[in-house]
């Protein structure tokens, strides 16, 4: 059975013929080199040429300094938790303007993590307004549009991709007095599928600062994270570094640390050394992290004495040093 999934513009399928003109070409699906290609029918029927909305997105995000994707091929490794805590930490500098985009369309958890799950989106002449957790920290998520917290989003790829496009081209992210946004963080779902391809494509003209990839120590997570690294390299997304989450357990009584997920193949450290990728650091498990997420608060602020908080601070400082080398 033929796969009728649309091919993202700017992407040449791996199973394409040797002389593929590319899905953006006017000759896509019709050129002589397309004969016998398994993608010929898809290319000949989908819209050709550059997406006209890319320039609109680029203009809307022109004043965003750093755009960072939080990725992982594996679910449940703590991407959303890390995104939320990274956002809180960056926003602790009152001179910085931070935006967070939740592109996990089917599992939006950032509003809960950031303490704004019952808010609603407002529309103005300039577009949708993000929900502000604090004066310099805004969040955009489909969760704000659902009738209740238990409503499922049952959408196929094109509809999810359309919503992500709206988040970028229809949201007024001009937070600062000069319309500047210092950081835009993207919380993503697991895998390397529709949402990931869409956000990379939509940010092509405005540029992506890089990706932070989150994993846990055990091989069942590491093997999927390797796929995410391969995705970044094929899609041209710079990798800022890898965060190893849940690297140990911090006892709430004595602050002692022990391993829960054993790194049978060396964990993130061995993988990063093999693939020549920076290891940003390791964060131990701490029950207070879960409580902070449930109550929508900054774990770093509420549990400053925890070894996990110290690990977060070291990792976030490294990210800032990498993306702001001149400061």
mmCIF file of C-alpha atoms in Angstrom:
data_model
loop_
_atom_site.group_PDB
_atom_site.id
_atom_site.type_symbol
_atom_site.label_atom_id
_atom_site.label_comp_id
_atom_site.label_asym_id
_atom_site.label_seq_id
_atom_site.Cartn_x
_atom_site.Cartn_y
_atom_site.Cartn_z
ATOM 1 C CA UNK A 1 0.000 0.000 0.000
ATOM 2 C CA UNK A 2 1.340 3.438 -0.928
ATOM 3 C CA UNK A 3 2.187 5.897 1.809
ATOM 4 C CA UNK A 4 0.226 9.075 1.080
ATOM 5 C CA UNK A 5 1.812 11.192 3.796
ATOM 6 C CA UNK A 6 2.791 14.624 2.521
ATOM 7 C CA UNK A 7 6.522 15.253 2.154
ATOM 8 C CA UNK A 8 7.770 18.329 4.042
ATOM 9 C CA UNK A 9 9.070 21.014 1.712
ATOM 10 C CA UNK A 10 12.837 21.236 1.532
ATOM 11 C CA UNK A 11 13.175 17.514 2.314
ATOM 12 C CA UNK A 12 14.329 14.966 -0.262
ATOM 13 C CA UNK A 13 13.012 11.542 0.815
ATOM 14 C CA UNK A 14 15.675 8.937 1.532
ATOM 15 C CA UNK A 15 13.975 6.493 -0.857
ATOM 16 C CA UNK A 16 13.844 9.006 -3.735
ATOM 17 C CA UNK A 17 15.405 8.349 -7.145
ATOM 18 C CA UNK A 18 18.980 9.479 -7.753
ATOM 19 C CA UNK A 19 17.933 12.474 -9.862
ATOM 20 C CA UNK A 20 15.087 13.685 -7.637
ATOM 21 C CA UNK A 21 14.293 17.354 -8.465
ATOM 22 C CA UNK A 22 13.057 17.863 -4.887
ATOM 23 C CA UNK A 23 9.487 18.221 -3.599
ATOM 24 C CA UNK A 24 9.630 22.025 -3.928
ATOM 25 C CA UNK A 25 10.366 21.895 -7.649
ATOM 26 C CA UNK A 26 7.648 22.774 -10.152
ATOM 27 C CA UNK A 27 8.602 19.505 -11.861
ATOM 28 C CA UNK A 28 8.124 17.418 -8.712
ATOM 29 C CA UNK A 29 6.453 14.138 -9.628
ATOM 30 C CA UNK A 30 6.495 15.011 -13.331
ATOM 31 C CA UNK A 31 10.182 15.059 -14.283
ATOM 32 C CA UNK A 32 11.790 12.148 -16.111
ATOM 33 C CA UNK A 33 13.807 11.373 -13.010
ATOM 34 C CA UNK A 34 10.574 10.814 -11.076
ATOM 35 C CA UNK A 35 9.543 7.757 -13.082
ATOM 36 C CA UNK A 36 9.231 4.727 -10.830
ATOM 37 C CA UNK A 37 9.851 6.679 -7.617
ATOM 38 C CA UNK A 38 7.614 5.497 -4.741
ATOM 39 C CA UNK A 39 6.916 9.164 -3.912
ATOM 40 C CA UNK A 40 5.859 10.189 -7.425
ATOM 41 C CA UNK A 41 2.122 10.336 -6.743
ATOM 42 C CA UNK A 42 2.566 12.305 -3.521
ATOM 43 C CA UNK A 43 4.886 14.858 -5.130
ATOM 44 C CA UNK A 44 2.693 15.326 -8.184
ATOM 45 C CA UNK A 45 -0.434 16.047 -6.131
ATOM 46 C CA UNK A 46 0.876 18.159 -3.234
ATOM 47 C CA UNK A 47 1.456 21.889 -3.608
ATOM 48 C CA UNK A 48 4.825 22.710 -5.149
ATOM 49 C CA UNK A 49 7.090 25.676 -4.607
ATOM 50 C CA UNK A 50 8.192 27.325 -1.372
ATOM 51 C CA UNK A 51 5.662 27.655 1.429
ATOM 52 C CA UNK A 52 4.552 31.320 1.327
ATOM 53 C CA UNK A 53 4.049 31.283 5.102
ATOM 54 C CA UNK A 54 7.782 30.777 5.744
ATOM 55 C CA UNK A 55 8.493 34.436 5.105
ATOM 56 C CA UNK A 56 5.595 35.410 7.387
ATOM 57 C CA UNK A 57 7.016 33.240 10.176
ATOM 58 C CA UNK A 58 10.487 34.695 9.602
ATOM 59 C CA UNK A 59 9.119 38.227 9.857
ATOM 60 C CA UNK A 60 7.103 37.412 12.993
ATOM 61 C CA UNK A 61 10.176 35.889 14.673
ATOM 62 C CA UNK A 62 12.703 38.412 13.394
ATOM 63 C CA UNK A 63 13.262 39.803 16.916
ATOM 64 C CA UNK A 64 13.742 36.402 18.564
ATOM 65 C CA UNK A 65 17.433 36.038 19.382
ATOM 66 C CA UNK A 66 17.714 32.341 20.292
ATOM 67 C CA UNK A 67 15.414 29.499 19.238
ATOM 68 C CA UNK A 68 16.114 26.242 21.065
ATOM 69 C CA UNK A 69 14.440 22.866 20.509
ATOM 70 C CA UNK A 70 14.193 20.448 23.453
ATOM 71 C CA UNK A 71 14.285 16.990 21.873
ATOM 72 C CA UNK A 72 14.510 13.290 22.669
ATOM 73 C CA UNK A 73 13.687 10.219 20.660
ATOM 74 C CA UNK A 74 12.257 8.627 23.825
ATOM 75 C CA UNK A 75 9.149 9.551 25.789
ATOM 76 C CA UNK A 76 9.174 9.933 29.557
ATOM 77 C CA UNK A 77 12.757 11.150 29.872
ATOM 78 C CA UNK A 78 11.795 14.580 31.195
ATOM 79 C CA UNK A 79 11.808 16.896 28.161
ATOM 80 C CA UNK A 80 8.858 18.969 29.353
ATOM 81 C CA UNK A 81 10.207 19.127 32.898
ATOM 82 C CA UNK A 82 13.564 20.322 31.628
ATOM 83 C CA UNK A 83 11.928 22.843 29.265
ATOM 84 C CA UNK A 84 9.872 24.301 32.099
ATOM 85 C CA UNK A 85 12.780 24.569 34.517
ATOM 86 C CA UNK A 86 15.013 26.032 31.811
ATOM 87 C CA UNK A 87 12.341 28.653 31.087
ATOM 88 C CA UNK A 88 11.957 29.561 34.775
ATOM 89 C CA UNK A 89 15.730 29.847 35.174
ATOM 90 C CA UNK A 90 16.201 32.040 32.100
ATOM 91 C CA UNK A 91 13.283 34.250 33.155
ATOM 92 C CA UNK A 92 14.887 34.797 36.578
ATOM 93 C CA UNK A 93 16.893 37.487 34.808
ATOM 94 C CA UNK A 94 14.387 40.334 34.655
ATOM 95 C CA UNK A 95 16.226 41.787 31.668
ATOM 96 C CA UNK A 96 15.501 38.698 29.550
ATOM 97 C CA UNK A 97 12.270 37.987 27.666
ATOM 98 C CA UNK A 98 11.377 34.294 27.345
ATOM 99 C CA UNK A 99 8.779 32.487 25.234
ATOM 100 C CA UNK A 100 7.873 28.788 25.412
ATOM 101 C CA UNK A 101 6.049 26.969 22.601
ATOM 102 C CA UNK A 102 4.467 23.619 23.460
ATOM 103 C CA UNK A 103 4.391 21.686 20.169
ATOM 104 C CA UNK A 104 3.500 18.402 21.843
ATOM 105 C CA UNK A 105 0.023 18.692 20.346
ATOM 106 C CA UNK A 106 -1.370 15.401 21.661
ATOM 107 C CA UNK A 107 0.247 15.545 25.093
ATOM 108 C CA UNK A 108 0.548 19.174 26.167
ATOM 109 C CA UNK A 109 1.911 19.230 29.712
ATOM 110 C CA UNK A 110 3.799 22.521 29.890
ATOM 111 C CA UNK A 111 0.821 24.583 31.156
ATOM 112 C CA UNK A 112 0.639 22.329 34.237
ATOM 113 C CA UNK A 113 4.404 22.403 34.737
ATOM 114 C CA UNK A 114 4.443 26.184 34.497
ATOM 115 C CA UNK A 115 1.354 26.792 36.625
ATOM 116 C CA UNK A 116 -0.951 28.248 33.960
ATOM 117 C CA UNK A 117 -3.130 25.293 32.910
ATOM 118 C CA UNK A 118 -6.503 27.008 33.412
ATOM 119 C CA UNK A 119 -5.685 30.127 31.416
ATOM 120 C CA UNK A 120 -7.191 31.094 28.068
ATOM 121 C CA UNK A 121 -5.715 32.641 24.946
ATOM 122 C CA UNK A 122 -6.760 36.163 24.012
ATOM 123 C CA UNK A 123 -6.763 37.584 20.520
ATOM 124 C CA UNK A 124 -5.868 41.142 19.566
ATOM 125 C CA UNK A 125 -5.238 43.061 16.366
ATOM 126 C CA UNK A 126 -1.641 41.803 16.488
ATOM 127 C CA UNK A 127 -2.647 38.131 16.793
ATOM 128 C CA UNK A 128 -2.948 35.613 19.606
ATOM 129 C CA UNK A 129 -1.409 36.645 22.896
ATOM 130 C CA UNK A 130 0.605 33.991 24.776
ATOM 131 C CA UNK A 131 -0.287 33.249 28.378
ATOM 132 C CA UNK A 132 2.160 34.993 30.712
ATOM 133 C CA UNK A 133 3.402 33.107 33.748
ATOM 134 C CA UNK A 134 5.271 36.218 34.789
ATOM 135 C CA UNK A 135 5.983 39.551 33.137
ATOM 136 C CA UNK A 136 8.864 38.212 31.043
ATOM 137 C CA UNK A 137 7.770 34.591 30.519
ATOM 138 C CA UNK A 138 5.046 33.654 28.023
ATOM 139 C CA UNK A 139 3.682 30.222 27.087
ATOM 140 C CA UNK A 140 1.718 29.001 24.055
ATOM 141 C CA UNK A 141 0.034 25.587 24.049
ATOM 142 C CA UNK A 142 -2.973 23.866 22.550
ATOM 143 C CA UNK A 143 -3.960 23.022 26.137
ATOM 144 C CA UNK A 144 -5.282 26.586 26.458
ATOM 145 C CA UNK A 145 -7.783 25.852 23.673
ATOM 146 C CA UNK A 146 -9.219 22.581 25.000
ATOM 147 C CA UNK A 147 -12.579 22.489 26.837
ATOM 148 C CA UNK A 148 -11.052 20.621 29.795
ATOM 149 C CA UNK A 149 -7.872 18.876 30.899
ATOM 150 C CA UNK A 150 -9.128 15.417 29.912
ATOM 151 C CA UNK A 151 -10.029 16.273 26.297
ATOM 152 C CA UNK A 152 -7.963 14.271 23.805
ATOM 153 C CA UNK A 153 -6.497 15.820 20.670
ATOM 154 C CA UNK A 154 -7.142 13.213 17.955
ATOM 155 C CA UNK A 155 -5.511 14.772 14.916
ATOM 156 C CA UNK A 156 -3.574 13.529 11.919
ATOM 157 C CA UNK A 157 -0.302 15.113 10.833
ATOM 158 C CA UNK A 158 -1.575 17.950 8.595
ATOM 159 C CA UNK A 159 -3.821 19.393 11.296
ATOM 160 C CA UNK A 160 -1.073 19.225 13.926
ATOM 161 C CA UNK A 161 1.331 20.875 11.510
ATOM 162 C CA UNK A 162 -1.201 23.639 10.844
ATOM 163 C CA UNK A 163 -1.505 24.366 14.556
ATOM 164 C CA UNK A 164 2.275 24.613 14.954
ATOM 165 C CA UNK A 165 2.354 27.054 12.033
ATOM 166 C CA UNK A 166 -0.294 29.161 13.764
ATOM 167 C CA UNK A 167 1.767 29.226 16.959
ATOM 168 C CA UNK A 168 4.621 30.766 14.982
ATOM 169 C CA UNK A 169 2.921 33.092 12.529
ATOM 170 C CA UNK A 170 -0.227 34.152 14.405
ATOM 171 C CA UNK A 171 1.107 34.683 17.951
ATOM 172 C CA UNK A 172 2.334 38.107 19.008
ATOM 173 C CA UNK A 173 5.637 37.228 20.687
ATOM 174 C CA UNK A 174 6.812 40.839 20.913
ATOM 175 C CA UNK A 175 7.243 40.767 24.677
ATOM 176 C CA UNK A 176 9.916 43.366 25.331
ATOM 177 C CA UNK A 177 9.585 47.118 25.016
ATOM 178 C CA UNK A 178 11.345 46.867 21.642
ATOM 179 C CA UNK A 179 9.453 43.717 20.612
ATOM 180 C CA UNK A 180 12.484 41.593 21.476
ATOM 181 C CA UNK A 181 12.403 37.996 22.714
ATOM 182 C CA UNK A 182 15.721 36.665 23.978
ATOM 183 C CA UNK A 183 14.807 32.969 24.054
ATOM 184 C CA UNK A 184 12.098 30.904 22.409
ATOM 185 C CA UNK A 185 12.037 27.324 23.711
ATOM 186 C CA UNK A 186 10.198 24.525 21.914
ATOM 187 C CA UNK A 187 8.959 21.552 23.926
ATOM 188 C CA UNK A 188 8.543 18.632 21.517
ATOM 189 C CA UNK A 189 6.914 15.189 21.613
ATOM 190 C CA UNK A 190 9.009 12.002 21.423
ATOM 191 C CA UNK A 191 10.268 10.777 18.073
ATOM 192 C CA UNK A 192 11.262 12.299 14.741
ATOM 193 C CA UNK A 193 7.929 12.778 13.051
ATOM 194 C CA UNK A 194 5.404 15.408 11.933
ATOM 195 C CA UNK A 195 5.896 17.985 14.681
ATOM 196 C CA UNK A 196 9.696 17.870 14.432
ATOM 197 C CA UNK A 197 9.745 18.146 10.646
ATOM 198 C CA UNK A 198 7.214 20.979 10.745
ATOM 199 C CA UNK A 199 9.044 23.143 13.280
ATOM 200 C CA UNK A 200 12.398 22.660 11.510
ATOM 201 C CA UNK A 201 10.838 23.569 8.165
ATOM 202 C CA UNK A 202 8.960 26.582 9.545
ATOM 203 C CA UNK A 203 12.084 27.950 11.254
ATOM 204 C CA UNK A 204 14.287 27.443 8.217
ATOM 205 C CA UNK A 205 14.332 31.110 7.185
ATOM 206 C CA UNK A 206 14.490 32.582 10.693
ATOM 207 C CA UNK A 207 17.092 30.071 11.889
ATOM 208 C CA UNK A 208 17.431 27.607 14.770
ATOM 209 C CA UNK A 209 20.056 28.263 17.444
ATOM 210 C CA UNK A 210 20.237 24.576 18.275
ATOM 211 C CA UNK A 211 18.776 21.593 20.092
ATOM 212 C CA UNK A 212 19.172 20.322 23.629
ATOM 213 C CA UNK A 213 18.668 16.557 23.659
ATOM 214 C CA UNK A 214 17.406 14.894 26.839
ATOM 215 C CA UNK A 215 17.991 11.242 27.716
ATOM 216 C CA UNK A 216 18.107 8.896 30.682
ATOM 217 C CA UNK A 217 21.089 6.595 31.396
ATOM 218 C CA UNK A 218 19.701 3.208 30.329
ATOM 219 C CA UNK A 219 20.261 1.802 26.849
ATOM 220 C CA UNK A 220 16.525 1.591 26.030
ATOM 221 C CA UNK A 221 16.510 5.411 26.034
ATOM 222 C CA UNK A 222 19.985 5.910 24.581
ATOM 223 C CA UNK A 223 19.169 3.917 21.445
ATOM 224 C CA UNK A 224 16.246 6.207 20.621
ATOM 225 C CA UNK A 225 18.241 9.329 21.432
ATOM 226 C CA UNK A 226 20.783 8.216 18.834
ATOM 227 C CA UNK A 227 17.985 8.396 16.269
ATOM 228 C CA UNK A 228 17.172 11.940 17.396
ATOM 229 C CA UNK A 229 20.817 12.920 16.966
ATOM 230 C CA UNK A 230 20.744 11.428 13.471
ATOM 231 C CA UNK A 231 17.585 13.452 12.751
ATOM 232 C CA UNK A 232 19.299 16.677 13.824
ATOM 233 C CA UNK A 233 22.285 15.998 11.628
ATOM 234 C CA UNK A 234 20.169 15.166 8.592
ATOM 235 C CA UNK A 235 17.881 18.162 9.160
ATOM 236 C CA UNK A 236 20.783 20.552 9.736
ATOM 237 C CA UNK A 237 19.859 21.361 13.345
ATOM 238 C CA UNK A 238 22.923 22.261 15.466
ATOM 239 C CA UNK A 239 23.179 20.222 18.665
ATOM 240 C CA UNK A 240 23.924 22.351 21.731
ATOM 241 C CA UNK A 241 24.436 19.268 23.873
ATOM 242 C CA UNK A 242 22.914 16.338 25.742
ATOM 243 C CA UNK A 243 21.356 16.317 29.213
ATOM 244 C CA UNK A 244 21.267 13.034 31.117
ATOM 245 C CA UNK A 245 18.174 13.147 33.298
ATOM 246 C CA UNK A 246 17.326 10.798 36.198
ATOM 247 C CA UNK A 247 21.002 9.865 36.516
ATOM 248 C CA UNK A 248 20.580 8.875 40.156
ATOM 249 C CA UNK A 249 18.204 9.215 43.094
ATOM 250 C CA UNK A 250 18.599 11.902 45.749
ATOM 251 C CA UNK A 251 17.301 10.802 49.159
ATOM 252 C CA UNK A 252 15.048 13.545 50.558
ATOM 253 C CA UNK A 253 16.239 12.763 54.099
ATOM 254 C CA UNK A 254 20.016 12.708 53.784
ATOM 255 C CA UNK A 255 20.578 14.079 50.241
ATOM 256 C CA UNK A 256 22.538 10.923 49.459
ATOM 257 C CA UNK A 257 22.529 9.829 45.811
ATOM 258 C CA UNK A 258 22.154 6.306 44.380
ATOM 259 C CA UNK A 259 21.656 4.955 40.852
ATOM 260 C CA UNK A 260 18.195 3.852 39.693
ATOM 261 C CA UNK A 261 18.681 3.440 35.927
ATOM 262 C CA UNK A 262 21.996 1.682 35.400
ATOM 263 C CA UNK A 263 23.968 2.826 32.317
ATOM 264 C CA UNK A 264 24.716 -0.615 30.871
ATOM 265 C CA UNK A 265 26.421 0.868 27.803
ATOM 266 C CA UNK A 266 28.020 3.834 29.527
ATOM 267 C CA UNK A 267 25.024 6.169 29.462
ATOM 268 C CA UNK A 268 25.023 9.637 27.950
ATOM 269 C CA UNK A 269 28.717 10.164 28.693
ATOM 270 C CA UNK A 270 29.837 7.253 26.496
ATOM 271 C CA UNK A 271 27.372 8.161 23.745
ATOM 272 C CA UNK A 272 28.498 11.800 23.654
ATOM 273 C CA UNK A 273 32.150 10.798 23.539
ATOM 274 C CA UNK A 274 31.468 8.378 20.687
ATOM 275 C CA UNK A 275 29.394 10.868 18.659
ATOM 276 C CA UNK A 276 31.496 13.934 19.537
ATOM 277 C CA UNK A 277 28.619 15.843 21.157
ATOM 278 C CA UNK A 278 28.880 17.987 24.311
ATOM 279 C CA UNK A 279 27.496 16.446 27.493
ATOM 280 C CA UNK A 280 25.913 19.375 29.301
ATOM 281 C CA UNK A 281 25.495 17.480 32.562
ATOM 282 C CA UNK A 282 23.505 14.937 34.552
ATOM 283 C CA UNK A 283 20.462 15.600 36.750
ATOM 284 C CA UNK A 284 19.627 13.188 39.579
ATOM 285 C CA UNK A 285 16.073 12.225 40.493
ATOM 286 C CA UNK A 286 14.556 14.232 43.296
ATOM 287 C CA UNK A 287 10.916 13.798 44.432
ATOM 288 C CA UNK A 288 10.713 17.575 44.807
ATOM 289 C CA UNK A 289 11.069 17.987 41.031
ATOM 290 C CA UNK A 290 7.764 16.164 40.514
ATOM 291 C CA UNK A 291 6.074 18.254 43.196
ATOM 292 C CA UNK A 292 7.357 21.476 41.636
ATOM 293 C CA UNK A 293 5.959 20.421 38.265
ATOM 294 C CA UNK A 294 2.584 19.490 39.748
ATOM 295 C CA UNK A 295 2.314 22.874 41.437
ATOM 296 C CA UNK A 296 3.742 24.875 38.537
ATOM 297 C CA UNK A 297 6.717 26.318 40.386
ATOM 298 C CA UNK A 298 10.432 26.688 39.799
ATOM 299 C CA UNK A 299 12.245 23.714 41.347
ATOM 300 C CA UNK A 300 15.522 25.639 41.331
ATOM 301 C CA UNK A 301 14.002 28.410 43.448
ATOM 302 C CA UNK A 302 12.002 26.249 45.857
ATOM 303 C CA UNK A 303 14.682 23.582 46.440
ATOM 304 C CA UNK A 304 17.896 25.511 45.992
ATOM 305 C CA UNK A 305 19.838 23.202 48.349
ATOM 306 C CA UNK A 306 19.101 20.035 46.346
ATOM 307 C CA UNK A 307 21.932 18.424 44.331
ATOM 308 C CA UNK A 308 19.464 18.291 41.440
ATOM 309 C CA UNK A 309 19.005 22.067 41.606
ATOM 310 C CA UNK A 310 22.778 22.516 41.511
ATOM 311 C CA UNK A 311 22.921 20.236 38.453
ATOM 312 C CA UNK A 312 20.191 22.243 36.715
ATOM 313 C CA UNK A 313 22.048 25.499 37.369
ATOM 314 C CA UNK A 314 25.335 24.134 36.004
ATOM 315 C CA UNK A 315 23.626 22.822 32.852
ATOM 316 C CA UNK A 316 21.687 26.025 32.222
ATOM 317 C CA UNK A 317 24.841 28.087 32.701
ATOM 318 C CA UNK A 318 26.565 25.912 30.077
ATOM 319 C CA UNK A 319 23.686 26.433 27.630
ATOM 320 C CA UNK A 320 23.906 30.195 28.106
ATOM 321 C CA UNK A 321 27.689 30.125 27.617
ATOM 322 C CA UNK A 322 27.283 28.187 24.363
ATOM 323 C CA UNK A 323 24.541 30.328 22.834
ATOM 324 C CA UNK A 324 25.739 33.648 24.306
ATOM 325 C CA UNK A 325 29.511 33.312 23.898
ATOM 326 C CA UNK A 326 30.121 37.063 23.965
ATOM 327 C CA UNK A 327 28.393 37.679 27.337
#
